[in-house]
Tab-separated table of C-alpha atoms and ligand atoms in Angstrom:
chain	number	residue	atom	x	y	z
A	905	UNK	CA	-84.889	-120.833	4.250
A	906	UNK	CA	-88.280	-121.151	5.125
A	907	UNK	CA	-88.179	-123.361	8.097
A	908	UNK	CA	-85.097	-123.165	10.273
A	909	UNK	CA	-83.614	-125.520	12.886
A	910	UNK	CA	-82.001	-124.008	16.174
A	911	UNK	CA	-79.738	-125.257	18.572
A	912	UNK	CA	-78.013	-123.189	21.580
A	913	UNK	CA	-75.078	-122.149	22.325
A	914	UNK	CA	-72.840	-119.006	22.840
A	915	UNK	CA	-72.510	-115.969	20.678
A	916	UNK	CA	-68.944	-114.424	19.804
A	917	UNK	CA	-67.572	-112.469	17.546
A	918	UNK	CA	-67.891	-109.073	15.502
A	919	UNK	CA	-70.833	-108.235	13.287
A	920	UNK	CA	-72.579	-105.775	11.316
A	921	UNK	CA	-76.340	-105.777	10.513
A	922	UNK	CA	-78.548	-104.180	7.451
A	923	UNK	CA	-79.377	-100.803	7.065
A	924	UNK	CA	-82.073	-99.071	8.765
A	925	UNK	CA	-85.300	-99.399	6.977
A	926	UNK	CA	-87.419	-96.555	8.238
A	927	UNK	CA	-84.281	-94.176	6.603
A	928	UNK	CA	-83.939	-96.293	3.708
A	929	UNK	CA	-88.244	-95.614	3.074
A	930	UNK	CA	-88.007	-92.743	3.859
A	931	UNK	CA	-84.897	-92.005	1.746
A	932	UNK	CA	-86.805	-92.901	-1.562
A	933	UNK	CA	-90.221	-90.963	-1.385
A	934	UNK	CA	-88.373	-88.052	-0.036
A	935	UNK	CA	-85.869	-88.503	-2.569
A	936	UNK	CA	-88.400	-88.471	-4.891
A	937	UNK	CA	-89.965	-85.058	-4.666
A	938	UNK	CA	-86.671	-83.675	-4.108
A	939	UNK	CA	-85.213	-81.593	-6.926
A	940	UNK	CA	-81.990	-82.817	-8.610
A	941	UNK	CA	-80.155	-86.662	-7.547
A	942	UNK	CA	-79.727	-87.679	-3.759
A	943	UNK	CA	-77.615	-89.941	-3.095
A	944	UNK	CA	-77.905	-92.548	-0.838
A	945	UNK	CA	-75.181	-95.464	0.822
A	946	UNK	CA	-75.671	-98.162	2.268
A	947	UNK	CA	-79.378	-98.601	1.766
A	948	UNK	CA	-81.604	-101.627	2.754
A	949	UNK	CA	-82.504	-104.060	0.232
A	950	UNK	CA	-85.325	-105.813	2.115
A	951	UNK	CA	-89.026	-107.111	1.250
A	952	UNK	CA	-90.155	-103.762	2.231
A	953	UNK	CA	-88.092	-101.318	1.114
A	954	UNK	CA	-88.035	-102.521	-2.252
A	955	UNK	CA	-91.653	-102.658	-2.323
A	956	UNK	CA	-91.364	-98.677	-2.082
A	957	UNK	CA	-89.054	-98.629	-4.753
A	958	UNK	CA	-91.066	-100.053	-6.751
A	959	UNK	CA	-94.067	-97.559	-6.270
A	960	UNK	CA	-91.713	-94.887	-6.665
A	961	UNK	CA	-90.050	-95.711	-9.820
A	962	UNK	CA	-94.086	-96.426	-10.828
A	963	UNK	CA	-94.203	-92.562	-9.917
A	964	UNK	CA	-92.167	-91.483	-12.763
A	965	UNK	CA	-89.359	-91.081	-10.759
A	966	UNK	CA	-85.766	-93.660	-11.779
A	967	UNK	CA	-83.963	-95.071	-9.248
A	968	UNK	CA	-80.241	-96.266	-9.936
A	969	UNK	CA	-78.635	-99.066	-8.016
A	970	UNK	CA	-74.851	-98.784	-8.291
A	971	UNK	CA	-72.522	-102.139	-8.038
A	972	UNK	CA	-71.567	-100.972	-5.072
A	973	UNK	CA	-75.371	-101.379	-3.593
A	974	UNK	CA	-75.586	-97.212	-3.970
A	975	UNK	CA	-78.892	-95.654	-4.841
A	976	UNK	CA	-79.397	-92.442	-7.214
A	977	UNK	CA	-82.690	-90.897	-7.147
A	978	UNK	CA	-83.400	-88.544	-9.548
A	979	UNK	CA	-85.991	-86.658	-7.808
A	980	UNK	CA	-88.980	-84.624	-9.917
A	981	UNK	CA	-89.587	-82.234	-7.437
A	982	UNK	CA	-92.389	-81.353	-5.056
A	983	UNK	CA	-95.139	-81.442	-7.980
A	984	UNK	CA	-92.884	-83.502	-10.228
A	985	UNK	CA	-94.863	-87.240	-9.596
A	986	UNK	CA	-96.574	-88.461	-12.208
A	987	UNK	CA	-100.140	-90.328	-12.384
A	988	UNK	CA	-99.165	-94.077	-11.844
A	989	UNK	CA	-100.851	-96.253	-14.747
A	990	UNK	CA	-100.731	-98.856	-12.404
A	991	UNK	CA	-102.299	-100.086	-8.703
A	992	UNK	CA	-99.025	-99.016	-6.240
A	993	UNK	CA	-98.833	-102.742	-4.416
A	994	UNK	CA	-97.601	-101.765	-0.698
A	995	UNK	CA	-96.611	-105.694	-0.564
A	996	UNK	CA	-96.544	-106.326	3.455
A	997	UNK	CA	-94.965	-102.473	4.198
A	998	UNK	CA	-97.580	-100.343	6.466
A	999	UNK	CA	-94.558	-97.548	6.193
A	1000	UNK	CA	-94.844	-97.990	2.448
A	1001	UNK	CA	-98.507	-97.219	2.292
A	1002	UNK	CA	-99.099	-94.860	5.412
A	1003	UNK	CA	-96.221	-92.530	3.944
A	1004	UNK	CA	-97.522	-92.837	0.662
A	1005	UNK	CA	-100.827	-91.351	1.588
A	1006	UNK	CA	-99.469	-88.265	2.527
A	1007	UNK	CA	-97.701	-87.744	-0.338
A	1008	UNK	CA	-100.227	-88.720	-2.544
A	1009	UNK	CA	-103.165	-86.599	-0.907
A	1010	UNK	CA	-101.856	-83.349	-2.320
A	1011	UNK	CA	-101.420	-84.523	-5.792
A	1012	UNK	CA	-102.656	-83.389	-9.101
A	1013	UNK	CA	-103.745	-87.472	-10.137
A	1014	UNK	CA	-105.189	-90.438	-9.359
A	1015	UNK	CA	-103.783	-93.048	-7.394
A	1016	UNK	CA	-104.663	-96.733	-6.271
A	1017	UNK	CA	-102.711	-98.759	-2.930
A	1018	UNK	CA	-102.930	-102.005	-2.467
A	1019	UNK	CA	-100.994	-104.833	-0.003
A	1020	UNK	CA	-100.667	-108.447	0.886
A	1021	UNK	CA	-103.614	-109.917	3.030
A	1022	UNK	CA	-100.976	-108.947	6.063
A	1023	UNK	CA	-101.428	-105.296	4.766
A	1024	UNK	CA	-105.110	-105.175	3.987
A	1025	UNK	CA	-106.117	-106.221	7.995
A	1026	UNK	CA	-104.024	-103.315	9.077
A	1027	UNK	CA	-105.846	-100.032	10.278
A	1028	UNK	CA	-105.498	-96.667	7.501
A	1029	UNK	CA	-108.162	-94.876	9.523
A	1030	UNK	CA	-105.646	-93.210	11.243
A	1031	UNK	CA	-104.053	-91.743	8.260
A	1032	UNK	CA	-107.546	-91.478	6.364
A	1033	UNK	CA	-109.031	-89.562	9.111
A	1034	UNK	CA	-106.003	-86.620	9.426
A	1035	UNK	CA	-105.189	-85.590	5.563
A	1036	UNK	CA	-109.472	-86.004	5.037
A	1037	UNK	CA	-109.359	-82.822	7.386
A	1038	UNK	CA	-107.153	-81.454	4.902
A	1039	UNK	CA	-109.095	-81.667	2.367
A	1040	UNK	CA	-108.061	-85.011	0.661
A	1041	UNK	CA	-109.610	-87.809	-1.069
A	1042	UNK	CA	-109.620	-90.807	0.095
A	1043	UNK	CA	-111.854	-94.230	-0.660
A	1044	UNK	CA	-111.391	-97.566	0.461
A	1045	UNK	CA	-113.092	-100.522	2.749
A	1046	UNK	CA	-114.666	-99.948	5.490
A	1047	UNK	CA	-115.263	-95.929	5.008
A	1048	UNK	CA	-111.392	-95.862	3.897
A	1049	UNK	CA	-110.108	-97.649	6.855
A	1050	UNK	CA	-108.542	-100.520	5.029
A	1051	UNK	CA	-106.659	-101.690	1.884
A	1052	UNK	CA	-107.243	-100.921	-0.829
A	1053	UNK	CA	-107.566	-97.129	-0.932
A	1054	UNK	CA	-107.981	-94.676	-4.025
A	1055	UNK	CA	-107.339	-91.632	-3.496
A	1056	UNK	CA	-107.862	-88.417	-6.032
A	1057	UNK	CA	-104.930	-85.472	-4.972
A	1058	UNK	CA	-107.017	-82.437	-4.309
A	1059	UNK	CA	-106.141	-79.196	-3.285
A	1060	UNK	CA	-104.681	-79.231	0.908
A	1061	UNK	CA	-105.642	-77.164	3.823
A	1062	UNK	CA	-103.360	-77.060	6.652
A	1063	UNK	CA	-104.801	-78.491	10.259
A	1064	UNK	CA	-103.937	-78.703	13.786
A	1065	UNK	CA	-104.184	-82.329	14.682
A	1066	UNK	CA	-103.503	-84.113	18.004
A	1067	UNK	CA	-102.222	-87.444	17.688
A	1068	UNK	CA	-104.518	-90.073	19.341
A	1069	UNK	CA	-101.257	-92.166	19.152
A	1070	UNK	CA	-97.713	-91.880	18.987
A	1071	UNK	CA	-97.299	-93.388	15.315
A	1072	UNK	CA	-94.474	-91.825	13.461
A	1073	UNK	CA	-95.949	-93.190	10.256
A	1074	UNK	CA	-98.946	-90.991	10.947
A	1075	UNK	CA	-97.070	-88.180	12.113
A	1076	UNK	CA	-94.989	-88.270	8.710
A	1077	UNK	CA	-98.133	-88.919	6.457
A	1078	UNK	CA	-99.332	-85.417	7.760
A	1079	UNK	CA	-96.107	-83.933	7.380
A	1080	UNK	CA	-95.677	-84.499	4.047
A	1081	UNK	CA	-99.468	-83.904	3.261
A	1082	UNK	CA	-98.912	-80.190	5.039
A	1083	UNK	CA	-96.072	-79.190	2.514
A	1084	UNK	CA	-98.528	-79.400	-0.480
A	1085	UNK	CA	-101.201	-77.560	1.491
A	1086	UNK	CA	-102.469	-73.989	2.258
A	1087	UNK	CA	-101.377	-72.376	5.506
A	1088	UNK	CA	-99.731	-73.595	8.373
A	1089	UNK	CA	-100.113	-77.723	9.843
A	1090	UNK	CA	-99.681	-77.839	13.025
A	1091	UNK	CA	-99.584	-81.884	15.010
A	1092	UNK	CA	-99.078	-82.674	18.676
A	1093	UNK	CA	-97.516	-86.186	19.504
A	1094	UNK	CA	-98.517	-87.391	22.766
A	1095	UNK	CA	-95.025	-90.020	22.591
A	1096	UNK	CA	-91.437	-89.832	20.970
A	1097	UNK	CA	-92.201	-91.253	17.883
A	1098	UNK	CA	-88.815	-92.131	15.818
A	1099	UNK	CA	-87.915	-88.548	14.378
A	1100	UNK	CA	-86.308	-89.479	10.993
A	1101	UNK	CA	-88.763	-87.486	9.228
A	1102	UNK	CA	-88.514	-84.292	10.586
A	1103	UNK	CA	-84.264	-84.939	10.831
A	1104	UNK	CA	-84.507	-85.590	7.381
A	1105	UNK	CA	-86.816	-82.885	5.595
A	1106	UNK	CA	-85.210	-80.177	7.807
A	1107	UNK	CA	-81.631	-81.516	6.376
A	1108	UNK	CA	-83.191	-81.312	2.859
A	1109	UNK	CA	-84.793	-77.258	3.446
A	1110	UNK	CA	-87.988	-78.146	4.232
A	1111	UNK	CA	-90.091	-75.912	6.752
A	1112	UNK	CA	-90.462	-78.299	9.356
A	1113	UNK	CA	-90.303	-77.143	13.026
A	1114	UNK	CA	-90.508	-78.762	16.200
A	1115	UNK	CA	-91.296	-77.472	19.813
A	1116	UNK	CA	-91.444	-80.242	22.681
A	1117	UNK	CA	-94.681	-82.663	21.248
A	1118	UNK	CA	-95.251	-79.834	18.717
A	1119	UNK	CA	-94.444	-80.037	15.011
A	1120	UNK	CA	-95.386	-78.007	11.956
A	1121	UNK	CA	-95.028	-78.421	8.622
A	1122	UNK	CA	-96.034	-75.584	5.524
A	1123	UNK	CA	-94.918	-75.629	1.572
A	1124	UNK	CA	-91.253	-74.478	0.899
A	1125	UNK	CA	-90.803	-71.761	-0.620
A	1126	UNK	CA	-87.743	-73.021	-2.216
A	1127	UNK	CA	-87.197	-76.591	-3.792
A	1128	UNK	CA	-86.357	-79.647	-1.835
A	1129	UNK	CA	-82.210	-80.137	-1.514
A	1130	UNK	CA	-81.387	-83.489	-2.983
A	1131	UNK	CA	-80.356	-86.004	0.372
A	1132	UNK	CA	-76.246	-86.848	0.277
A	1133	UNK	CA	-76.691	-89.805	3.346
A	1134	UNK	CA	-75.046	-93.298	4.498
A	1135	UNK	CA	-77.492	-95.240	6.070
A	1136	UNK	CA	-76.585	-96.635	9.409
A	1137	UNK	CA	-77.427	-100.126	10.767
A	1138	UNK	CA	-80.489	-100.853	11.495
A	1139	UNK	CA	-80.998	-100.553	16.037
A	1140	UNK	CA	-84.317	-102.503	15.259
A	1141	UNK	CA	-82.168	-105.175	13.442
A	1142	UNK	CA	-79.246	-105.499	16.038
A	1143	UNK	CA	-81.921	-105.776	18.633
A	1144	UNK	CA	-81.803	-109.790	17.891
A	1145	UNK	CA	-78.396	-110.288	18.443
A	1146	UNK	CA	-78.081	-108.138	20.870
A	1147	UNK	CA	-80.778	-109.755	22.665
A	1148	UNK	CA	-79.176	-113.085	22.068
A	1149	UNK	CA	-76.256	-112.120	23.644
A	1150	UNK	CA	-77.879	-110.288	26.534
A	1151	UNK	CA	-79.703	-113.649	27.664
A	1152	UNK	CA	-76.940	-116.958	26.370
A	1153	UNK	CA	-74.289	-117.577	28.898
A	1154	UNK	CA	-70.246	-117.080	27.714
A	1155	UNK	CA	-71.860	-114.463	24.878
A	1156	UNK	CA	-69.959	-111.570	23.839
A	1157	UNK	CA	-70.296	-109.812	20.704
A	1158	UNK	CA	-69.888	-106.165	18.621
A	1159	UNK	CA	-71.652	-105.160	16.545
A	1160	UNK	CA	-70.761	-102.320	14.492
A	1161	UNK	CA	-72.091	-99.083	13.168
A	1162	UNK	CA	-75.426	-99.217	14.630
A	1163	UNK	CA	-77.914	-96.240	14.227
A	1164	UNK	CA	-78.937	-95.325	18.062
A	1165	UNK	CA	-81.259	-92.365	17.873
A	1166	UNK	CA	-82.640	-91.806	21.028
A	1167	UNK	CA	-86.556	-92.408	19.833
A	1168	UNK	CA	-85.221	-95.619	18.518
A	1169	UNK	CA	-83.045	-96.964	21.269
A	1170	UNK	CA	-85.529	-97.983	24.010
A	1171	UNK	CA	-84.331	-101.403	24.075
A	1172	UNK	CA	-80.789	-100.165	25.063
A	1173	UNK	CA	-82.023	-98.673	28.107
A	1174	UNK	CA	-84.003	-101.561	28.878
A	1175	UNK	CA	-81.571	-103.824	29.133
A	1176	UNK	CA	-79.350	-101.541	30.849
A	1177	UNK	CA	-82.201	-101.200	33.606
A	1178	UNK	CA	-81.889	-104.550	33.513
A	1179	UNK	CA	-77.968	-105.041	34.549
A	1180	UNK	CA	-76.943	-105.734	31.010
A	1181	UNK	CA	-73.028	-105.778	30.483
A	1182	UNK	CA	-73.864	-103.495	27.476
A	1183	UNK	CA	-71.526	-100.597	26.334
A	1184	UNK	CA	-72.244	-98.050	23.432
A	1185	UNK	CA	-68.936	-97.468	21.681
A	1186	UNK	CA	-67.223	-94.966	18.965
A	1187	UNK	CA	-70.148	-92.908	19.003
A	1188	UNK	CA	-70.467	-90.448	16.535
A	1189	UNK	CA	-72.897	-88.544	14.013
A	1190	UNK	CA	-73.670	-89.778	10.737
A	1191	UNK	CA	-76.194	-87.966	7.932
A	1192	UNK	CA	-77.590	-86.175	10.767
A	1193	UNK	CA	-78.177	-89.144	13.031
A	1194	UNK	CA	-76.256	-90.615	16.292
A	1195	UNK	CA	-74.443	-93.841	15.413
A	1196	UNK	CA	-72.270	-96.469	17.458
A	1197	UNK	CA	-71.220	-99.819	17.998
A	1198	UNK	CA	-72.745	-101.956	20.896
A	1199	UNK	CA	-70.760	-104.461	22.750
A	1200	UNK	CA	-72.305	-106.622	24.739
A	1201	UNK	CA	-71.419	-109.482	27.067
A	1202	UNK	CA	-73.794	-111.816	28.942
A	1203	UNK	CA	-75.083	-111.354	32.161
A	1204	UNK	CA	-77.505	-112.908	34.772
A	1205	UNK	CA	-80.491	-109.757	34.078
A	1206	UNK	CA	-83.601	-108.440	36.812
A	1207	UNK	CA	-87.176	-108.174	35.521
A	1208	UNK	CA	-88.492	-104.311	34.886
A	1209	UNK	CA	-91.387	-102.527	33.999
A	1210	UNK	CA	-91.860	-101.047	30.721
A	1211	UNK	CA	-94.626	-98.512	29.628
A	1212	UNK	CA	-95.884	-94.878	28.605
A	1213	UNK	CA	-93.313	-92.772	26.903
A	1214	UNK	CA	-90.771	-95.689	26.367
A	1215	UNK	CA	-92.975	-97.844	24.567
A	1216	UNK	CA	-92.913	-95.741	21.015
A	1217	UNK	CA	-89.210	-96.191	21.545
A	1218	UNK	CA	-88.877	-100.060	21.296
A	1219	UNK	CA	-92.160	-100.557	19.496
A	1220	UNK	CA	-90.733	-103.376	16.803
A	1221	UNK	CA	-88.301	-104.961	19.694
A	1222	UNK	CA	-90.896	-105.750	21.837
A	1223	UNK	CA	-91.402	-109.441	20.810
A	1224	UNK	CA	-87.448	-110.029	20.825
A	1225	UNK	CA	-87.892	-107.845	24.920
A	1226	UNK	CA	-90.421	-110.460	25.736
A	1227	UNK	CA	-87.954	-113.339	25.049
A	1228	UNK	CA	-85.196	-111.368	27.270
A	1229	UNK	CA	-87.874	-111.080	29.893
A	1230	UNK	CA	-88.074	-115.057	30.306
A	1231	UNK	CA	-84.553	-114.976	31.222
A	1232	UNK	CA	-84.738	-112.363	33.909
A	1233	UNK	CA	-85.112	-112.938	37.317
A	1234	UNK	CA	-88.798	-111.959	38.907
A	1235	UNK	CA	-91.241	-109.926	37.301
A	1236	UNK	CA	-91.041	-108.157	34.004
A	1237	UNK	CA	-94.033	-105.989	32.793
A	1238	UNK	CA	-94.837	-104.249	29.405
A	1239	UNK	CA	-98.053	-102.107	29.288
A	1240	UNK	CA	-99.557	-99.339	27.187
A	1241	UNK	CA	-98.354	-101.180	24.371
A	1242	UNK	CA	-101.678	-101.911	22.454
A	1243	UNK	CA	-100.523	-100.578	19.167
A	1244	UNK	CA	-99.038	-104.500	19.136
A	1245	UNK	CA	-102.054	-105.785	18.177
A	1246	UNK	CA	-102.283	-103.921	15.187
A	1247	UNK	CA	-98.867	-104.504	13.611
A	1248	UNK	CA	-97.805	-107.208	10.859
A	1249	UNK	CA	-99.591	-109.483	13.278
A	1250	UNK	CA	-101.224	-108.945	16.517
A	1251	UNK	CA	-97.924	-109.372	18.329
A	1252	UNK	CA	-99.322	-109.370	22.178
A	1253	UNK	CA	-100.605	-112.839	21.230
A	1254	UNK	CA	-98.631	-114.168	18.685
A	1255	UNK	CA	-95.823	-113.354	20.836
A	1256	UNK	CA	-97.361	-115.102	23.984
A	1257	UNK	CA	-99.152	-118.480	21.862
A	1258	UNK	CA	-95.565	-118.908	20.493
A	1259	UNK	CA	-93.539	-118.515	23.599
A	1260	UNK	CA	-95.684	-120.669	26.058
A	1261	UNK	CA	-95.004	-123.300	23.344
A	1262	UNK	CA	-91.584	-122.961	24.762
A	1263	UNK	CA	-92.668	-123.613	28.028
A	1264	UNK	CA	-92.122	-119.291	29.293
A	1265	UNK	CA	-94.155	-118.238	31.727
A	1266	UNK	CA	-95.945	-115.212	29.869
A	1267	UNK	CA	-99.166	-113.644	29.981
A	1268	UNK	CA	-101.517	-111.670	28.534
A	1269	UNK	CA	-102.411	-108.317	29.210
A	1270	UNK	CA	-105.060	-106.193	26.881
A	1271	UNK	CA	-102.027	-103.742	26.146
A	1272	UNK	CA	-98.731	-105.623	26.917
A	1273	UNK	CA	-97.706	-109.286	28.811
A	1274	UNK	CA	-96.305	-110.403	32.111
A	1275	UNK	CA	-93.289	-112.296	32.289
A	1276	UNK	CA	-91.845	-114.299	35.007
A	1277	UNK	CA	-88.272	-115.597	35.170
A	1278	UNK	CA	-86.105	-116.892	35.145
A	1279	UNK	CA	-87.459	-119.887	32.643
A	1280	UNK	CA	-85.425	-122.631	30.891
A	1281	UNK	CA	-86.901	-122.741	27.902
A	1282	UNK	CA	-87.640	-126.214	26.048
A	1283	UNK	CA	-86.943	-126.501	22.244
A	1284	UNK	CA	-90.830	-126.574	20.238
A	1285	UNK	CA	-91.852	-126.468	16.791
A	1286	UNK	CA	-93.112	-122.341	16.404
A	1287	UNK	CA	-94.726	-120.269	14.355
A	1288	UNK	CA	-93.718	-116.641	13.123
A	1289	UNK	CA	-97.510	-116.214	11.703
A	1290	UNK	CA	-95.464	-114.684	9.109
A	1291	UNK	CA	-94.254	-111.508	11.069
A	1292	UNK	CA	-90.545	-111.032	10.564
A	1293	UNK	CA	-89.631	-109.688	14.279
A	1294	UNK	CA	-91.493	-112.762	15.523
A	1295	UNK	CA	-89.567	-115.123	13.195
A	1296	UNK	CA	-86.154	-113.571	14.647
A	1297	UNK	CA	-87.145	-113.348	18.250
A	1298	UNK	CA	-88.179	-116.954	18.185
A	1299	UNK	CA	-84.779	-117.846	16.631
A	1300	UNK	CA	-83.361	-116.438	19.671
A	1301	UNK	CA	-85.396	-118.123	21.609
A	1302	UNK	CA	-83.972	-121.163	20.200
A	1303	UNK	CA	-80.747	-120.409	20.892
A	1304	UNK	CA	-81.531	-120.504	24.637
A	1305	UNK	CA	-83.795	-123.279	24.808
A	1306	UNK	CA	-83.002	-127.009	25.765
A	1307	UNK	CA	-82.798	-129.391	22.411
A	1308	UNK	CA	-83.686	-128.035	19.081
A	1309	UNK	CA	-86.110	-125.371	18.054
A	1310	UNK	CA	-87.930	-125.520	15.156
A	1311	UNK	CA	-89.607	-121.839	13.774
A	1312	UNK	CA	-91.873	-122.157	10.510
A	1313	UNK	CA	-92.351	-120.045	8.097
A	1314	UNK	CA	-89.414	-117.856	8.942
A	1315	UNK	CA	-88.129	-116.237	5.359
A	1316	UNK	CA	-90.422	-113.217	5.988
A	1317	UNK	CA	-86.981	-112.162	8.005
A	1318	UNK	CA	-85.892	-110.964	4.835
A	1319	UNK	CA	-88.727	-108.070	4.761
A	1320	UNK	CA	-86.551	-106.130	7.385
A	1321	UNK	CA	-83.272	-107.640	7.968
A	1322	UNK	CA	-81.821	-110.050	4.716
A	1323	UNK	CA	-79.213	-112.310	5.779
A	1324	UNK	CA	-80.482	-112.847	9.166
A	1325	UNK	CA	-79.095	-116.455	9.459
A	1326	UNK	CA	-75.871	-116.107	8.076
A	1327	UNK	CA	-75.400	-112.983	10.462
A	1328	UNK	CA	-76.158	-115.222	13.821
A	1329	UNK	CA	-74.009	-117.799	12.172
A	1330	UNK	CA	-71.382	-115.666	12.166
A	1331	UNK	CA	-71.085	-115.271	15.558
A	1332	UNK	CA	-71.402	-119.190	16.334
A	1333	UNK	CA	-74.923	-119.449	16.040
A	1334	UNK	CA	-76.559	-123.176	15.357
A	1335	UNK	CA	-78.996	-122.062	13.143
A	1336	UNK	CA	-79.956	-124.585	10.126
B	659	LIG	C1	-92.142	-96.979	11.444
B	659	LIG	C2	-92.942	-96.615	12.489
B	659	LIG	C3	-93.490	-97.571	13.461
B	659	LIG	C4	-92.777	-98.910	13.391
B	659	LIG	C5	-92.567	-99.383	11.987
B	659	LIG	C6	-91.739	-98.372	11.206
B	659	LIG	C7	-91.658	-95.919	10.535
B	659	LIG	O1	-94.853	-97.778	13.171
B	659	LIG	O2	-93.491	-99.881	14.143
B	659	LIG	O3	-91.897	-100.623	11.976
B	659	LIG	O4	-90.706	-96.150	9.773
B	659	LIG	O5	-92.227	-94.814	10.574
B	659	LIG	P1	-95.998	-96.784	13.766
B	659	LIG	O6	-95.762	-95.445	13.211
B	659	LIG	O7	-97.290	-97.371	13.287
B	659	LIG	O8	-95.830	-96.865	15.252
């Protein structure tokens, strides 16, 4: 449904939501160099993620989908790849691409990436500029900043890099760049970017080590184990109804089995700040990650301030946050969040042009917004610009606001969380 119609009302009920996608991409390239079959539950089936299947299976390496929505990869091993006869089309996925990079670098063959016109506006310098210390070759627009990029796998030299920003899509592109290359990598993050990377590649024997905003990565000396993991739910994906709940009086919903590693959960913590009536339930560890269910009832909230460190940490809820924030009372501030601008869309002012549509009292700030509230919000005809969190954060919006919202152009939903609407409408949303 490309165009959906939103009415409010009160959220109830029990739900679960898709997979996490940064696992489930992650799950397939490291899959793929791993030797022997992982095995992987539960994966997400989304616009992205099965835009890296596809380049990986264009790798040489086959990927089995089980009835039961269970993935086998049959991983080649760390040099196993094989030259792709074909362009590797990154679709709208910036994890796709930026993780592909690293693995690619260190390659013996040639390899193309290319993306949608989202993909090709969205900065690779950062990635470019790392693994060309290391040796590798990389071409593309503007001196290799943009889409599309060839690179030739040369032979690696390890580096010490600083981050100039706390990406965990950089961090992992030199990670898996410094296990083809000589001698020791060595990267300092200057935030908690999400750590499924190094959770993962430690699980599977790679020599990955981490010390406080140090991490290194070096070749193994033995191959890569195969992955055995169940995906949990997705925290990015429960942010929405979550968020719904937080903010629409009479809500109160579960939602189960949701992935809440703490570089992932700064939403949570938000809203608690906040004086959310939010409790984290049955928690437990799953494949090497904290999971739980969130219950959460609704409650009148208190505007905060949000920056430095816990930015990184609710980095992709931050449009869905600014919707909250018009329902809190006073002031609510997010800054040091520039790396907004530079995601699917620039979401500082997507977010903002969409939302004063809706009558909330937002501004603009060069690295976040200002929010006052409490608003009642009026129901407007929106635009998602074709950005998936903003299509779902406007949907909640909806669900708040007087009359009926309409939000345009809102299938791209289904590049992170498929099934969006009929989730909300499980739990009594008015969503047509
Ligand atoms: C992701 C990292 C984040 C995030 C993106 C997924 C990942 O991007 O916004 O949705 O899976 O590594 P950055 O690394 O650019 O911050």
């Amino acid at each position: 449904m490309d165009q959906l119609t939103i009415k409010p009302g009160p959220l109830r009920g029990e739900i679960a939501v898709p997979s996490d996608k940064s696992i489930t991409h992650r799950s397939l390239l490291f899959g793929a160099i791993a030797h022997g079959v992982s095995r992987v539950r539960q994966p997400l089936q989304s616009g992205d993620t099965l835009a890296t299947m596809d380049v990986v299976r264009k790798l040489g390496v086959e990927v089995q989908s089980s009835y039961t929505g269970e993935w086998l990869i049959d991983g080649k091993g760390l040099f196993g790849l094989r030259e792709p006869e074909e362009i590797l089309d990154c679709v709208n996925s910036g994890t796709t691409v930026r993780l592909l990079m690293g693995l690619l670098a260190g390659q013996e063959f040639f390899s193309v990436l290319a993306g949608s016109p989202q993909l090709r506006k969205r900065p690779m310098g950062r990635v470019t500029k790392p693994l060309q210390k290391m040796g590798a070759q990389i071409f593309g627009r503007d001196d290799g900043r943009l889409l599309p990029l060839a690179i030739i796998g040369s032979p690696l030299k390890g580096i010490e890099y600083e981050l100039p920003i706390a990406s965990a899509q950089v961090k992992t592109a030199i990670l898996l760049a410094g296990l083809y290359a000589q001698g020791l990598t060595v990267i300092k993050e200057p935030g908690p970017a999400r750590d499924h990377t190094e959770r993962m590649l430690i699980s599977m024997g790679a020599p990955i080590q981490r010390k406080g905003p140090y991490i290194s990565s070096e070749q193994p000396q033995q191959p890569l184990q195969p992955l055995d993991i169940t995906i949990p739910g997705d925290f990015s994906s429960a942010a929405f109804p979550l968020a719904a709940a937080a903010i629409t009086p009479d809500s109160n919903i579960h939602i189960r089995n949701v992935g809440v590693n703490p570089t992932r959960r700064g939403l949570l913590d938000a809203l608690i700040a906040m004086g959310a009536n939010v409790n984290l339930e049955n928690w437990q560890e799953s494949g090497g990650e904290p999971v739980g269910d969130l219950h959460i009832r609704y409650s009148e909230l208190t505007g905060i301030t949000v920056e430095g460190d816990q930015i990184v940490t609710m980095i992709d809820e931050l449009p869905v946050f600014a919707v909250i924030a018009t329902q809190a009372g006073g002031e609510t501030i997010v800054k040091d969040a520039k790396e907004l601008r530079v995601k699917e869309t620039d979401r500082i002012a997507t977010t903002v042009t969409e939302l004063r549509k809706m009558g909330a009292d937002i501004e603009e700030l060069p690295d976040g917004f200002v929010v006052h509230g409490p608003t009642r919000l009026k129901g407007a005809t929106v635009w998602s610009h074709g950005d998936h969190r903003l299509a779902m954060a406007l949907t909640i919006a909806g669900l708040i606001a007087e009359g009926s919202t309409i939000v345009k152009d809102a299938a791209c939903s289904a590049d992170s969380f498929p099934g969006f609407v009929e989730t909300m409408r499980q739990i009594g949303a008015n969503i047509t």
